[in-house]
Coordinates of C-alpha atoms in Angstrom, one line a residue:
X1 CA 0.0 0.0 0.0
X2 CA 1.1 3.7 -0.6
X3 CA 1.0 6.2 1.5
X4 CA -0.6 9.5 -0.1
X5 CA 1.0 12.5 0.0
X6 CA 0.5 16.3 -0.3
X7 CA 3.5 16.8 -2.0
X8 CA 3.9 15.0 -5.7
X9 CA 6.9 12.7 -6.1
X10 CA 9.8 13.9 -8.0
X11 CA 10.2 12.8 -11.1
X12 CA 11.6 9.4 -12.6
X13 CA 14.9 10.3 -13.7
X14 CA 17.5 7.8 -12.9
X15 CA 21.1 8.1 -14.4
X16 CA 21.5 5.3 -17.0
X17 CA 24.5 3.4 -16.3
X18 CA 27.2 3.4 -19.9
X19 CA 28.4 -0.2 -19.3
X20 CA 29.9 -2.8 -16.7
X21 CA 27.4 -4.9 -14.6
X22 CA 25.6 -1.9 -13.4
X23 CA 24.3 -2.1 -16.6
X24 CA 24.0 -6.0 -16.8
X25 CA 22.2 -5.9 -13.5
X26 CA 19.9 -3.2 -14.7
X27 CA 19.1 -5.3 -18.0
X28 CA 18.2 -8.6 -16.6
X29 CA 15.1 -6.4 -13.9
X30 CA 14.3 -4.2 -17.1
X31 CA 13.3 -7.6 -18.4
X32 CA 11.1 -8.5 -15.5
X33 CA 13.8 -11.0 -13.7
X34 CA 14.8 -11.1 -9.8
X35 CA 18.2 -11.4 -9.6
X36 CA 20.7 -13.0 -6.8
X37 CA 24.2 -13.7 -6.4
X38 CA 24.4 -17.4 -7.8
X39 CA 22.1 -16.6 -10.8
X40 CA 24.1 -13.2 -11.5
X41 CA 27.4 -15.1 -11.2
X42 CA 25.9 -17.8 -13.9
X43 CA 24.9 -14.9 -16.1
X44 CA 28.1 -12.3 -15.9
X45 CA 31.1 -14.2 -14.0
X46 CA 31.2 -11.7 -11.5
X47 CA 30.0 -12.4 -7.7
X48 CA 30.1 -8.6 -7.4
X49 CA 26.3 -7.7 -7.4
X50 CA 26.0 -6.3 -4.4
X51 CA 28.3 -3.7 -6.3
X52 CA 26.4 -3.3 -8.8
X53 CA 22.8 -2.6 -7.0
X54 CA 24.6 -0.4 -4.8
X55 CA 25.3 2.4 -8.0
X56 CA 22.3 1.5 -9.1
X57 CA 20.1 2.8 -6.3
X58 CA 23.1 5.9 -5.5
X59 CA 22.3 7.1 -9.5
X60 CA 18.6 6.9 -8.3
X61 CA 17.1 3.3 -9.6
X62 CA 14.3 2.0 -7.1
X63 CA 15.6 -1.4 -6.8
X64 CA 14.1 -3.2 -3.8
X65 CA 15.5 -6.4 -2.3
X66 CA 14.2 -9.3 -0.9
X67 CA 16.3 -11.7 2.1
X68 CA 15.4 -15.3 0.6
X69 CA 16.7 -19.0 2.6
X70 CA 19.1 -20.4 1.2
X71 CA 21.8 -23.5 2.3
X72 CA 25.2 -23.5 1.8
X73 CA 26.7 -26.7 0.1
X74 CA 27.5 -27.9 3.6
X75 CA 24.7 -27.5 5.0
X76 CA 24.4 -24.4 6.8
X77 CA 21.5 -22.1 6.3
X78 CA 22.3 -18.7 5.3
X79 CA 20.1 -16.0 3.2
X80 CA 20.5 -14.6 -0.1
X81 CA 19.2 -11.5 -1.2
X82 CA 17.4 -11.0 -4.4
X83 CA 16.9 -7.9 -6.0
X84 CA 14.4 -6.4 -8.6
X85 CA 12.4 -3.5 -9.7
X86 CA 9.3 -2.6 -9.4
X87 CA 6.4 -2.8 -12.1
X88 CA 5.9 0.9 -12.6
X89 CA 9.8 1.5 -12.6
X90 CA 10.1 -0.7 -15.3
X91 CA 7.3 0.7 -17.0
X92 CA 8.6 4.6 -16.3
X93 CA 12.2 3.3 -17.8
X94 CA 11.0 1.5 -21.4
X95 CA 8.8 4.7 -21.5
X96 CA 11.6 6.6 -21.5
X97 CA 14.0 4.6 -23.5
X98 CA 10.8 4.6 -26.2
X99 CA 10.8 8.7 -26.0
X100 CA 14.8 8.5 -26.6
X101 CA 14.5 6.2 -29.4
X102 CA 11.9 8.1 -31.5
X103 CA 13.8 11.8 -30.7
X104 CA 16.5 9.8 -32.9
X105 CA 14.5 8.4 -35.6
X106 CA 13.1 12.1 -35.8
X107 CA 16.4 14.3 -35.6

């Protein structure tokens, strides 16, 4: 649930990230996944997405995590965090990638 507010939200205008796994992270929740540490590793080679999600959220992405159990290959439980986007964040960004796209086609 939201809270309502007298004040309108600012705007959505995160800072695009150029390239590294900022930008790998950001892909795989623009397309609608929930990413965690094993399954980023799998998908990039790097363990370092905890990196990643932290510059995404300081150039102003919403990304919201989840603490998931989980068991180490010995046994031991631990918890994994899984991160992702919300709907209307993702929304907001194809919007705006859209917007960028056809100022090119038209210029």
């Amino acid at each position: 649930m939201q809270q309502l507010t007298l004040i309108p939200p600012p705007p959505f205008a995160p800072v695009w990230p150029s390239a590294g796994l900022a930008l790998a992270a950001l892909g795989l929740m623009l397309e609608g996944c929930t990413i965690d540490h094993p399954g980023f590793e799998r998908e990039t080679g790097s363990w370092r997405l905890a990196a990643a999600i932290r510059q995404l959220r300081a150039a102003g992405w919403p990304v919201q995590s989840v603490d998931v159990p989980d068991t180490l290959a010995d046994g031991r439980p631990r918890y994994v965090a899984r991160y992702h986007l919300p709907a209307d964040a993702i929304a907001a960004a194809r919007a705006a990638a859209n917007g960028l796209a056809a100022a090119l086609e038209a210029a």
